[in-house]
Tab-separated table of C-alpha atoms in Angstrom:
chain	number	residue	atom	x	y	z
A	521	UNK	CA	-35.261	-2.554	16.048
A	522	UNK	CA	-34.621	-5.440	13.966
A	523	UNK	CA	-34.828	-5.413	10.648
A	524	UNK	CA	-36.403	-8.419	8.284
A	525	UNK	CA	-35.569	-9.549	4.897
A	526	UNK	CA	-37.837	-8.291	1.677
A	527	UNK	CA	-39.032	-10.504	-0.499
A	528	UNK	CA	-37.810	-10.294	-3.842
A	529	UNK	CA	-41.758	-9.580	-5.324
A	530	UNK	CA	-41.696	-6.307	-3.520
A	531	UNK	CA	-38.198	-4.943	-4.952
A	532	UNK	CA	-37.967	-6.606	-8.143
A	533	UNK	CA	-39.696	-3.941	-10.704
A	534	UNK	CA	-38.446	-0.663	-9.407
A	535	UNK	CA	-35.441	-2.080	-8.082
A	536	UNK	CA	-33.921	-3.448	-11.741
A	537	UNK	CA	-35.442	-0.381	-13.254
A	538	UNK	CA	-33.260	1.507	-11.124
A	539	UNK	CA	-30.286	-0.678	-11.272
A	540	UNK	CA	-30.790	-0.621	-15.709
A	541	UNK	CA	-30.543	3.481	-15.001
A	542	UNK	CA	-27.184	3.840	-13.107
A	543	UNK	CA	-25.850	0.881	-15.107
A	544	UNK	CA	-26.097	3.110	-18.269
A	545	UNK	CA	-24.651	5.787	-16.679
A	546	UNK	CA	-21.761	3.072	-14.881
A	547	UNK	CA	-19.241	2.734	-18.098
A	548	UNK	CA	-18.421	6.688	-18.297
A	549	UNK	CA	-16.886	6.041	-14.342
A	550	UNK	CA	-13.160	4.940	-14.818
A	551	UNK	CA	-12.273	1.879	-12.695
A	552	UNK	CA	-12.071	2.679	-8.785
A	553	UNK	CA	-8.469	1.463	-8.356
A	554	UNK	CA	-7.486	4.479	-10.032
A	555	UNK	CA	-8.863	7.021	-7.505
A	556	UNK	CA	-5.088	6.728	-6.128
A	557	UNK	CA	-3.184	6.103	-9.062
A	558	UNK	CA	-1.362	9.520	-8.865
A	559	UNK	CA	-0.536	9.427	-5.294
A	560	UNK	CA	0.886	6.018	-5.491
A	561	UNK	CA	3.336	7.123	-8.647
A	562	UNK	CA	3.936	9.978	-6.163
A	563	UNK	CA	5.288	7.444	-3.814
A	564	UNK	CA	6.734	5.388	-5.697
A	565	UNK	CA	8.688	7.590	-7.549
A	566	UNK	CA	9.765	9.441	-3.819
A	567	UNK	CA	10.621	5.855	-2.465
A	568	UNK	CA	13.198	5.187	-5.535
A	569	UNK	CA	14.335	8.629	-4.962
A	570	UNK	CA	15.107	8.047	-1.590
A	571	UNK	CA	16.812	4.626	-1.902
A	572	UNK	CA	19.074	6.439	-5.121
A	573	UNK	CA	20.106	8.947	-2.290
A	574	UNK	CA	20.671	6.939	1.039
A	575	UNK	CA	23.513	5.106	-1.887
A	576	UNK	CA	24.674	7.690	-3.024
A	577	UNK	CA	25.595	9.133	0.151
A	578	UNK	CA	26.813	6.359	1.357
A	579	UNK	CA	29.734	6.237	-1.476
A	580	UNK	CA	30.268	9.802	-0.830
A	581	UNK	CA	31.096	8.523	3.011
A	582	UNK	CA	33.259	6.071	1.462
A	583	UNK	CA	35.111	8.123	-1.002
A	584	UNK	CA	36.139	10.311	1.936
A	585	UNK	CA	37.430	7.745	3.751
A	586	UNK	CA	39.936	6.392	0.947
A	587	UNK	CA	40.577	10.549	0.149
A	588	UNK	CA	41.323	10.461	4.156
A	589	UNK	CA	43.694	7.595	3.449
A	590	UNK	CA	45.329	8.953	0.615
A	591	UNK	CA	46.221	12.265	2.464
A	592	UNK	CA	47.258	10.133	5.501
A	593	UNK	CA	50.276	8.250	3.531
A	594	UNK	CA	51.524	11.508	1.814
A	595	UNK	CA	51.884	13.001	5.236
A	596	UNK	CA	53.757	10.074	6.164
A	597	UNK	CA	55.918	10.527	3.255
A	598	UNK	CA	56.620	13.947	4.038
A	599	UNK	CA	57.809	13.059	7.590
A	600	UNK	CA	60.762	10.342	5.932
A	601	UNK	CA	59.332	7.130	5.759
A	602	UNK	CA	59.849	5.453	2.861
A	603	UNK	CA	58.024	5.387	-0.168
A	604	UNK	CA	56.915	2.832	-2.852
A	605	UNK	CA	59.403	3.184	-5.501
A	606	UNK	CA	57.127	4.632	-8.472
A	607	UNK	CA	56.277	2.838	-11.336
A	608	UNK	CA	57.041	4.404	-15.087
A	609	UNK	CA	54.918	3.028	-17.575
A	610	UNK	CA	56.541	2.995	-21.088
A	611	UNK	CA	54.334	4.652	-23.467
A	612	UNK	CA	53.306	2.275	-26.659
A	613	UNK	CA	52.028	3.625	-29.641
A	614	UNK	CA	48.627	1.764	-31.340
A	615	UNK	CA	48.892	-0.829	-33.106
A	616	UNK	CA	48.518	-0.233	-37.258
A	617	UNK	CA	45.812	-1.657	-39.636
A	618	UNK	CA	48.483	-4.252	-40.758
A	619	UNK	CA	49.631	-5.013	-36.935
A	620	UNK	CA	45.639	-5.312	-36.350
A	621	UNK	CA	44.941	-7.828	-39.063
A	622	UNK	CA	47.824	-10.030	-37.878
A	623	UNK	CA	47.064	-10.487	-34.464
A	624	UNK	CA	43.217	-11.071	-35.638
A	625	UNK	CA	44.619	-13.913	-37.737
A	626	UNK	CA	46.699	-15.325	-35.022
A	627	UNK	CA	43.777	-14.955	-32.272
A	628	UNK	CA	42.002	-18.393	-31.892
A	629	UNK	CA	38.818	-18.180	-32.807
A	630	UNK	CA	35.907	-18.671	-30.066
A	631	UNK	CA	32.062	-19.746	-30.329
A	632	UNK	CA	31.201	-16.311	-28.358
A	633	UNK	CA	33.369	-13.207	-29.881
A	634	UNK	CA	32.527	-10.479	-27.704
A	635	UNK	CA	32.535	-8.021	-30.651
A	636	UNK	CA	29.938	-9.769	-32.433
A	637	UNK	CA	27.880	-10.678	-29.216
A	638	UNK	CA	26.317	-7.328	-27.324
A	639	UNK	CA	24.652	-7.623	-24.072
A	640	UNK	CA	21.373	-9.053	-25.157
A	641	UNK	CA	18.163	-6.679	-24.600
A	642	UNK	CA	15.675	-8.906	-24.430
A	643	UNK	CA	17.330	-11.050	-22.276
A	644	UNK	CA	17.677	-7.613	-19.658
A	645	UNK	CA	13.910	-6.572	-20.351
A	646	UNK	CA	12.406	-10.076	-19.180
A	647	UNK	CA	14.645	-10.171	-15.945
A	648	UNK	CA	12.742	-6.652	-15.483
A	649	UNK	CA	10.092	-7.780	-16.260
A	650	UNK	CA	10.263	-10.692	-13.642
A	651	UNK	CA	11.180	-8.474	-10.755
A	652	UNK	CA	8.369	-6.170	-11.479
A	653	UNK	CA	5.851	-9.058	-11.753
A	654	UNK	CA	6.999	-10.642	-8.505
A	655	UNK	CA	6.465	-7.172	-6.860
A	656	UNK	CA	3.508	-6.017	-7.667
A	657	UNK	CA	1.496	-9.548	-8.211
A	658	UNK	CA	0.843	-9.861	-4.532
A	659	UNK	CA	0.090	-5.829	-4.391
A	660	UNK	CA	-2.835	-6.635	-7.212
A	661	UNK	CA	-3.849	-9.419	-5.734
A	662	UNK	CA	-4.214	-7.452	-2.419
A	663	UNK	CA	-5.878	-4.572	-4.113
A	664	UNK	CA	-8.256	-7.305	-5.674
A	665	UNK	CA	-9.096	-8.722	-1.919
A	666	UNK	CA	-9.909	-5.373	-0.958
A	667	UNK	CA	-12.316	-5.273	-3.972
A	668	UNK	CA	-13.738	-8.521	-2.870
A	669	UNK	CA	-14.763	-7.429	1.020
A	670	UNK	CA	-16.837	-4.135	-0.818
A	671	UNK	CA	-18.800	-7.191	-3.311
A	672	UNK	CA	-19.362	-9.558	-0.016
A	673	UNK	CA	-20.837	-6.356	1.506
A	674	UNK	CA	-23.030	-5.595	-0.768
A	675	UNK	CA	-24.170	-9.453	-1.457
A	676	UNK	CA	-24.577	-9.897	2.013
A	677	UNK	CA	-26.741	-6.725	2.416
A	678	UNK	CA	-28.214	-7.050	-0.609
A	679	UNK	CA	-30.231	-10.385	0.232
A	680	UNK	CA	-31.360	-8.892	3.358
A	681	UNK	CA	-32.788	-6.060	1.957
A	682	UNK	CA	-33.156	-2.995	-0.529
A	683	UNK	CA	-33.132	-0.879	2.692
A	684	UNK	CA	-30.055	-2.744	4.286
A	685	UNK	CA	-28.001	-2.244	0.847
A	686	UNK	CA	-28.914	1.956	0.754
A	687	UNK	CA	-27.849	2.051	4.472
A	688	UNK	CA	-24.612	0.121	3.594
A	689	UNK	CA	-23.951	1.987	0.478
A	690	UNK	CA	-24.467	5.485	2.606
A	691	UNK	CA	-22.473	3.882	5.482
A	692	UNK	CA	-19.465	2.725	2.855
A	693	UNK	CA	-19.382	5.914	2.013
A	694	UNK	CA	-19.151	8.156	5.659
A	695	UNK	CA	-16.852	6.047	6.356
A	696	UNK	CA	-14.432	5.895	3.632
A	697	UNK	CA	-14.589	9.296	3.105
A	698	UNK	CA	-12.480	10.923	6.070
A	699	UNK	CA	-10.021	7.249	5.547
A	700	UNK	CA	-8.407	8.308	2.599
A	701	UNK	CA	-6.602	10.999	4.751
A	702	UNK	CA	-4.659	8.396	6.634
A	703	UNK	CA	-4.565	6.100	4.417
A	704	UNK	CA	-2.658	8.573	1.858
A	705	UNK	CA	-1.071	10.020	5.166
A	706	UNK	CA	0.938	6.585	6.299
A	707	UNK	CA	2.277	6.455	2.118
A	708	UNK	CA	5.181	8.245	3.584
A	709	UNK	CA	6.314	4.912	5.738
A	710	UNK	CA	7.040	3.141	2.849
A	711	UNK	CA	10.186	6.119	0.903
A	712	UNK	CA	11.240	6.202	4.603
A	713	UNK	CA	11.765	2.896	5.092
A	714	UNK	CA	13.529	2.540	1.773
A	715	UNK	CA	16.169	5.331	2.351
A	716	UNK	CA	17.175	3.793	5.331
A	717	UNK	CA	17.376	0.173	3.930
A	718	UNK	CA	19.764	1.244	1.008
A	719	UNK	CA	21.734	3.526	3.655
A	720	UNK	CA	22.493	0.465	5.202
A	721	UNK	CA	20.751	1.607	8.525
A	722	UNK	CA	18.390	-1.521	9.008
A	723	UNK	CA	18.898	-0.480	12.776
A	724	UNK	CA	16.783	2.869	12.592
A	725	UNK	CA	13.701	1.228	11.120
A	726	UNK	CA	12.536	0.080	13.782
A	727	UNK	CA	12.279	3.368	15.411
A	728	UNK	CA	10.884	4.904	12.657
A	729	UNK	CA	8.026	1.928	12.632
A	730	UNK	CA	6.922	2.153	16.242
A	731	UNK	CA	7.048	5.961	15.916
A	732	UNK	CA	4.707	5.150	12.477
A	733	UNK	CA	2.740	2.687	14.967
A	734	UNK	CA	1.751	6.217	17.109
A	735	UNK	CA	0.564	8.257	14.438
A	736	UNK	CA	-1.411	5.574	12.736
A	737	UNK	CA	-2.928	4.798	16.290
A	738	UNK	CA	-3.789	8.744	16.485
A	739	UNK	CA	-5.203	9.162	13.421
A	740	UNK	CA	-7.510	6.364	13.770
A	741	UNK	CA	-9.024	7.053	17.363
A	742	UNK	CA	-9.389	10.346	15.758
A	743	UNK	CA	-11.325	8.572	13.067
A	744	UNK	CA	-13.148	6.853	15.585
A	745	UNK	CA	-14.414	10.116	16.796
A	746	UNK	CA	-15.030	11.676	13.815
A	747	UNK	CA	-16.945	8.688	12.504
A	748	UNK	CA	-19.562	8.522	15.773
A	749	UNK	CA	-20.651	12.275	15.344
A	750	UNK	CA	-21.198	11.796	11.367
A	751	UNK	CA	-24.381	9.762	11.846
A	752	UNK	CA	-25.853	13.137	13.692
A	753	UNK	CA	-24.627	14.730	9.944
A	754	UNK	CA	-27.281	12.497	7.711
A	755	UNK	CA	-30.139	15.140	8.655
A	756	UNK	CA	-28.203	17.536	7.961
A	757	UNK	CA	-27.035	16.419	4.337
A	758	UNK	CA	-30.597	15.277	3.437
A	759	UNK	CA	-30.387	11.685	3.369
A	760	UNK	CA	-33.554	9.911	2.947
A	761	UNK	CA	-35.902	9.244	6.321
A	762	UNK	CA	-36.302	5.668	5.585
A	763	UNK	CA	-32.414	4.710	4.829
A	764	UNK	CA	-30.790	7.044	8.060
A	765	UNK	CA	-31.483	4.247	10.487
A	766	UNK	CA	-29.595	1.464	8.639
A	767	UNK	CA	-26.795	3.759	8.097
A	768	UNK	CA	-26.207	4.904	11.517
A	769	UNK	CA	-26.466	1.065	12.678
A	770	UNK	CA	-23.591	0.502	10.443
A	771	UNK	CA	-21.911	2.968	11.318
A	772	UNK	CA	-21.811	2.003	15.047
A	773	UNK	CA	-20.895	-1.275	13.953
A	774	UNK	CA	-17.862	-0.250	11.614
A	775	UNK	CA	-16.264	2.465	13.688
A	776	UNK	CA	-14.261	-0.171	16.251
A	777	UNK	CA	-12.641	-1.349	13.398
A	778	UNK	CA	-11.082	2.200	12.228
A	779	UNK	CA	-7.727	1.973	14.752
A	780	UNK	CA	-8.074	-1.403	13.526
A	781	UNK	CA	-7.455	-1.004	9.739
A	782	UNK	CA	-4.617	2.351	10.234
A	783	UNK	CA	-2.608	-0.126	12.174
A	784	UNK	CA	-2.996	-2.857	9.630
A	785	UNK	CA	-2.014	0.147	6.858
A	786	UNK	CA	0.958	1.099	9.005
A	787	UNK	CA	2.440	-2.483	8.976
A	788	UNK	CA	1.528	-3.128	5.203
A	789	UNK	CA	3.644	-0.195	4.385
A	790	UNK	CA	6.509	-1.389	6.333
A	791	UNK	CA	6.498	-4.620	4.257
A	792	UNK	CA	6.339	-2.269	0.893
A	793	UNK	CA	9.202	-0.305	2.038
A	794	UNK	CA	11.327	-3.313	2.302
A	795	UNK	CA	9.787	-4.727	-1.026
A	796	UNK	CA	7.992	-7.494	0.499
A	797	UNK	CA	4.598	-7.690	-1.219
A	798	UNK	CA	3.011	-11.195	0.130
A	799	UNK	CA	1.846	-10.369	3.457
A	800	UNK	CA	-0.875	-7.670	1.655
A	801	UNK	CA	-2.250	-10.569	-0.732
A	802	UNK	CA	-2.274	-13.572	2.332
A	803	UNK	CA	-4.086	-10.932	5.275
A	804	UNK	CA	-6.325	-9.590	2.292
A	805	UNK	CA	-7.945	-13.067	1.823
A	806	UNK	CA	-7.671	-14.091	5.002
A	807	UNK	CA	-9.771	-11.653	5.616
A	808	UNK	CA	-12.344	-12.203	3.418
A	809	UNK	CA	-12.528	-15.698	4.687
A	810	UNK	CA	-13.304	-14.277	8.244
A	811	UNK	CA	-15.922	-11.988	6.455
A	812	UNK	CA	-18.137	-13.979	4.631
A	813	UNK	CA	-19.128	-16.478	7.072
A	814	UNK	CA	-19.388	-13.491	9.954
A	815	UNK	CA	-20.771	-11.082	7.783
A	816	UNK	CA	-24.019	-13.664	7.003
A	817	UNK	CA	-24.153	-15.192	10.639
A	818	UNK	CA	-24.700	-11.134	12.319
A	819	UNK	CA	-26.453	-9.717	9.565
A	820	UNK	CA	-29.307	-12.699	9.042
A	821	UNK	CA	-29.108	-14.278	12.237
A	822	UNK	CA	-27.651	-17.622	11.676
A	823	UNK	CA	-25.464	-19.936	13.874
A	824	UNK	CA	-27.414	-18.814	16.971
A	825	UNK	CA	-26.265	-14.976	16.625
A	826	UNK	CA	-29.413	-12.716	16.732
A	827	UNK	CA	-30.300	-10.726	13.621
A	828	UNK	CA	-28.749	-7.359	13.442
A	829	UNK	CA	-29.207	-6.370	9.435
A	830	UNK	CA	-26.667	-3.476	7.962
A	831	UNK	CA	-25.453	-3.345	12.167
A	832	UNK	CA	-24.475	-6.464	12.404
A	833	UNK	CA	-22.341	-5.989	8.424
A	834	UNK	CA	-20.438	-3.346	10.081
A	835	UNK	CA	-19.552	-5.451	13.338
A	836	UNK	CA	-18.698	-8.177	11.138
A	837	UNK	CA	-16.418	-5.713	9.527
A	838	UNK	CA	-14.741	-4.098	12.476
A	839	UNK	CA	-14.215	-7.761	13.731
A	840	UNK	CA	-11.984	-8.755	10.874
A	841	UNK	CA	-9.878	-5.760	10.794
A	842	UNK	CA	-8.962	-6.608	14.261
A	843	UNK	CA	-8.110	-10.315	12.936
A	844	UNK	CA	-6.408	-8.602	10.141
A	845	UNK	CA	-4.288	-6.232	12.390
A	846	UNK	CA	-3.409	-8.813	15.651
A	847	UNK	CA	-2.554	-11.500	13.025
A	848	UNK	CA	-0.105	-8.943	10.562
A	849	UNK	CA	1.753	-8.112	13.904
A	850	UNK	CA	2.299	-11.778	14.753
A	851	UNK	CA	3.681	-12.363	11.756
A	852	UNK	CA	6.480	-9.610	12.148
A	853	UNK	CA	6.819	-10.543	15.483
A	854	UNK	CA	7.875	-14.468	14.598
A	855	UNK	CA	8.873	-14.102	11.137
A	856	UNK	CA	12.683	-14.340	10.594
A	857	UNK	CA	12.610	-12.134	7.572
A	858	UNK	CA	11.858	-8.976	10.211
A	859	UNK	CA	13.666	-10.513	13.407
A	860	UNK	CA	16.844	-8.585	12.943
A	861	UNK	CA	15.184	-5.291	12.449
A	862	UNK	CA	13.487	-5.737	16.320
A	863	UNK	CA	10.648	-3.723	15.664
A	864	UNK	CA	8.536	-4.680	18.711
A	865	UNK	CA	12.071	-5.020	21.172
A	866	UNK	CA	11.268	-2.035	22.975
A	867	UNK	CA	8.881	0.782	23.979
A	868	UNK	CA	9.018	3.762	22.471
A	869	UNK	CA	7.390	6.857	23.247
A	870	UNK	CA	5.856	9.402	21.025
A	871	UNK	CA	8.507	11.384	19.545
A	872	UNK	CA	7.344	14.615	18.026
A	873	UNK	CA	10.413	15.012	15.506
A	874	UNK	CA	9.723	11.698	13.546
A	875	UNK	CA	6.063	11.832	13.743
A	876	UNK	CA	6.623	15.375	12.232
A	877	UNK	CA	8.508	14.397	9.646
A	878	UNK	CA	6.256	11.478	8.452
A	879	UNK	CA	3.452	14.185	8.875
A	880	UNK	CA	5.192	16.608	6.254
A	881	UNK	CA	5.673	13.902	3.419
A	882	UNK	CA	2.382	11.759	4.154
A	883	UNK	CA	-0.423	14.716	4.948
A	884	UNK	CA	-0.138	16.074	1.612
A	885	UNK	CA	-0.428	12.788	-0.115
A	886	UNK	CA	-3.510	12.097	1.929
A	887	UNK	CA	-5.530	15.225	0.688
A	888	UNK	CA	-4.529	14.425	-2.742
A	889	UNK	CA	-6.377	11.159	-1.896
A	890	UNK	CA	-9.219	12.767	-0.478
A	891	UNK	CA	-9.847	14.773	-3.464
A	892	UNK	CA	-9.614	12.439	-5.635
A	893	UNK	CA	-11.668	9.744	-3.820
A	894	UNK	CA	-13.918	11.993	-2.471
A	895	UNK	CA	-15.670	12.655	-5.960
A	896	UNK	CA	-17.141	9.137	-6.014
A	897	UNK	CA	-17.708	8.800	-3.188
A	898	UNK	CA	-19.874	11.854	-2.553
A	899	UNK	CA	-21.808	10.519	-5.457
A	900	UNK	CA	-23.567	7.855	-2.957
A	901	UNK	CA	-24.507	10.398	-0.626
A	902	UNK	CA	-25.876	12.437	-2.955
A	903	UNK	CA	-28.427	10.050	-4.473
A	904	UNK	CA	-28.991	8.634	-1.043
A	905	UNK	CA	-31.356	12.027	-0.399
A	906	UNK	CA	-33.559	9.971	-3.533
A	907	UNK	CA	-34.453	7.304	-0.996
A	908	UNK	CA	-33.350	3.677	-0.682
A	909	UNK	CA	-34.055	2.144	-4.086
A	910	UNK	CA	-32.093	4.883	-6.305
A	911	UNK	CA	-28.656	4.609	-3.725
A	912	UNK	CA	-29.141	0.853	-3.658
A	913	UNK	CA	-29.418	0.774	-7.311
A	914	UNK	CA	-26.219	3.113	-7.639
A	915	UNK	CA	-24.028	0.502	-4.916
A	916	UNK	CA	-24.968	-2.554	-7.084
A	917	UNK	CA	-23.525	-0.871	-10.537
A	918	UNK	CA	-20.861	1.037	-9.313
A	919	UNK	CA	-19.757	-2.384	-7.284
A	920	UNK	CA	-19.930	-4.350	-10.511
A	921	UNK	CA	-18.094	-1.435	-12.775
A	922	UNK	CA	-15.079	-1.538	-10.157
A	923	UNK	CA	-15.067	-5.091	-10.477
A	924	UNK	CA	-14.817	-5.342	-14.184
């Protein structure tokens, strides 16, 4: 059935009670951004490794070549051809202190003496500086759009309802739950990518991205499964009667958007790997632009869409990961920056040797994810066996902590 907004006289004294509680309890949480922060210094540090290595074998490939050479002409000298006369150098002794302090005298003087002028440290520190801000300000701002889509949720749900919000906190959390697996999983794209861009073999990633393409496409019609069983699981885990039917409408709203969002992750890490940050901030607010005028139209009814409360949140959602998806692969597709890698030139099968090997460095990063997500994120599904007011309470502070 539908359902209809609350007013705000029937929530507003046990619903800022509640919201007072969990706020006092809020601060001790560190900020939710952090959930990941090992497994992304995990990556990153793998990813630098990896580019170190793919040049470092490359001048091992090159030193062989001029060791190759070198062998080649003293075979050739062996067999009579001539040889380069050899030079002798004539050995000169140092100058002395009273040599020195002549030919200082005699040397014109200039406004830059390179004794007295080191490279300058500063000057080296703010060029790093630079290169690290123009990195990772898009990546922030990305992470920060992200942010924004969880606070439009819970506005959006929030003035429908105390009973939407607890089903769209409990939904949030089913179904961000079993993402952190791929999520952490497709982290091994990005080292990947990198080895093979400072190896000089720009023609192997695409390959390695359409084979990336597969497993992210697996792992989220996997997903897709998982997710439609879990709403049989809120009996089960003793979630609260009157909150189990906006949850599972959310739920069947959100789950068409889960192959969706590990495509969009697959192609975001592409653009990492090759140190090209922007596209993450742009498709972030683009879309939360999508969102927020979607998100109010389904949910309330507006525009001449019928009212669908926390389902129509979730449909809202699914329908601007697919915007964010179709429109991140038309961008590599006609952007000049990725033409000469070709990624979408050809088909390519499933090949179980690269999928295997992205499988090896990314699963293990995804259960560190999920372990360290997963204790916040439980947290909602425990209180949401207190009943609607408690887990909606507990979504609007921990939603205002992660935004502080």
């Amino acid at each position: 059935g539908q359902q209809r907004p609350q007013r705000a006289r029937q929530a507003a004294v046990p619903f800022k009670d509640a919201v007072e509680h969990v706020a006092d309890q809020a601060g001790e949480m560190p900020h939710q951004p952090l959930h990941r922060l090992p497994a992304g210094v995990a990556v990153l540090a793998q990813q630098r490794r990896a580019a170190v290595g793919a040049v470092a074998a490359r001048a091992r490939r090159v030193g062989g070549e001029r060791v190759g050479r070198g062998r080649a002409c003293r075979q050739v000298g062996r067999c009579g051809h001539r040889r380069p006369r050899e030079v002798r150098v004539r050995y000169r002794p140092p100058p002395t202190r009273r040599q020195r302090a002549t030919l200082d005298r005699c040397r014109p003087q200039s406004r830059h003496d390179p004794r007295m002028s080191s490279p300058s440290a500063p000057v080296r520190f703010r060029d790093e500086v630079r290169t690290t801000a123009v990195l990772a300000a898009p990546l922030v701002a990305g992470h920060l759009s992200t942010g924004l889509i969880g606070f439009v949720d819970n506005v959006i749900a929030g003035r429908h309802g105390t009973n939407t919000l607890a089903g769209v906190a409990v939904g949030t959390a089913l179904f961000w739950l079993p993402m952190m697996v791929p999520m952490g999983t497709l982290m091994a794209l990005p080292p990947s990518v990198s080895q093979l861009d400072g190896a000089g073999r720009r023609a192997e990633v695409g390959p390695l991205f359409r084979q990336a393409l597969w497993l992210s496409l697996a792992l989220g019609l996997l997903l897709f499964a998982l997710l439609t069983l879990s709403v049989h699981a809120l009996a089960p885990m003793g979630i609260a009667p009157e909150v189990r039917p906006a949850a599972t409408a959310f739920l069947h709203g959100i789950r068409w958007g889960i192959p969706a969002l590990t495509l969009y992750y697959c192609m975001r890490y592409l653009c990492d790997g090759l140190h090209w940050t922007l596209p993450t901030m742009a498709f972030g607010f683009g879309g939360l632009l999508v969102l927020l005028p979607l998100g109010y139209a389904l949910t309330f009814g507006a525009f001449g869409f019928a009212e669908r409360g926390a389902g129509g949140l979730g449909l809202a959602s699914s329908i601007m990961m697919w915007a964010q998806a179709l429109a991140f692969a038309l961008y590599l597709v006609r952007s000049r920056r990725f033409k000469a890698l070709k990624l979408f030139a050809r088909f390519d099968p499933p090949r179980r040797h690269e999928i295997s090997a992205l499988l090896r460095t990314g699963l293990p990063i995804g259960v560190t994810v999920l372990m360290e997500g997963s204790l916040f994120i439980v947290t909602a599904l425990l209180i949401g066996r207190l009943g609607e007011v408690p887990v909606a309470a507990h979504q609007i502070a921990i939603n205002v902590a992660s935004m502080c």
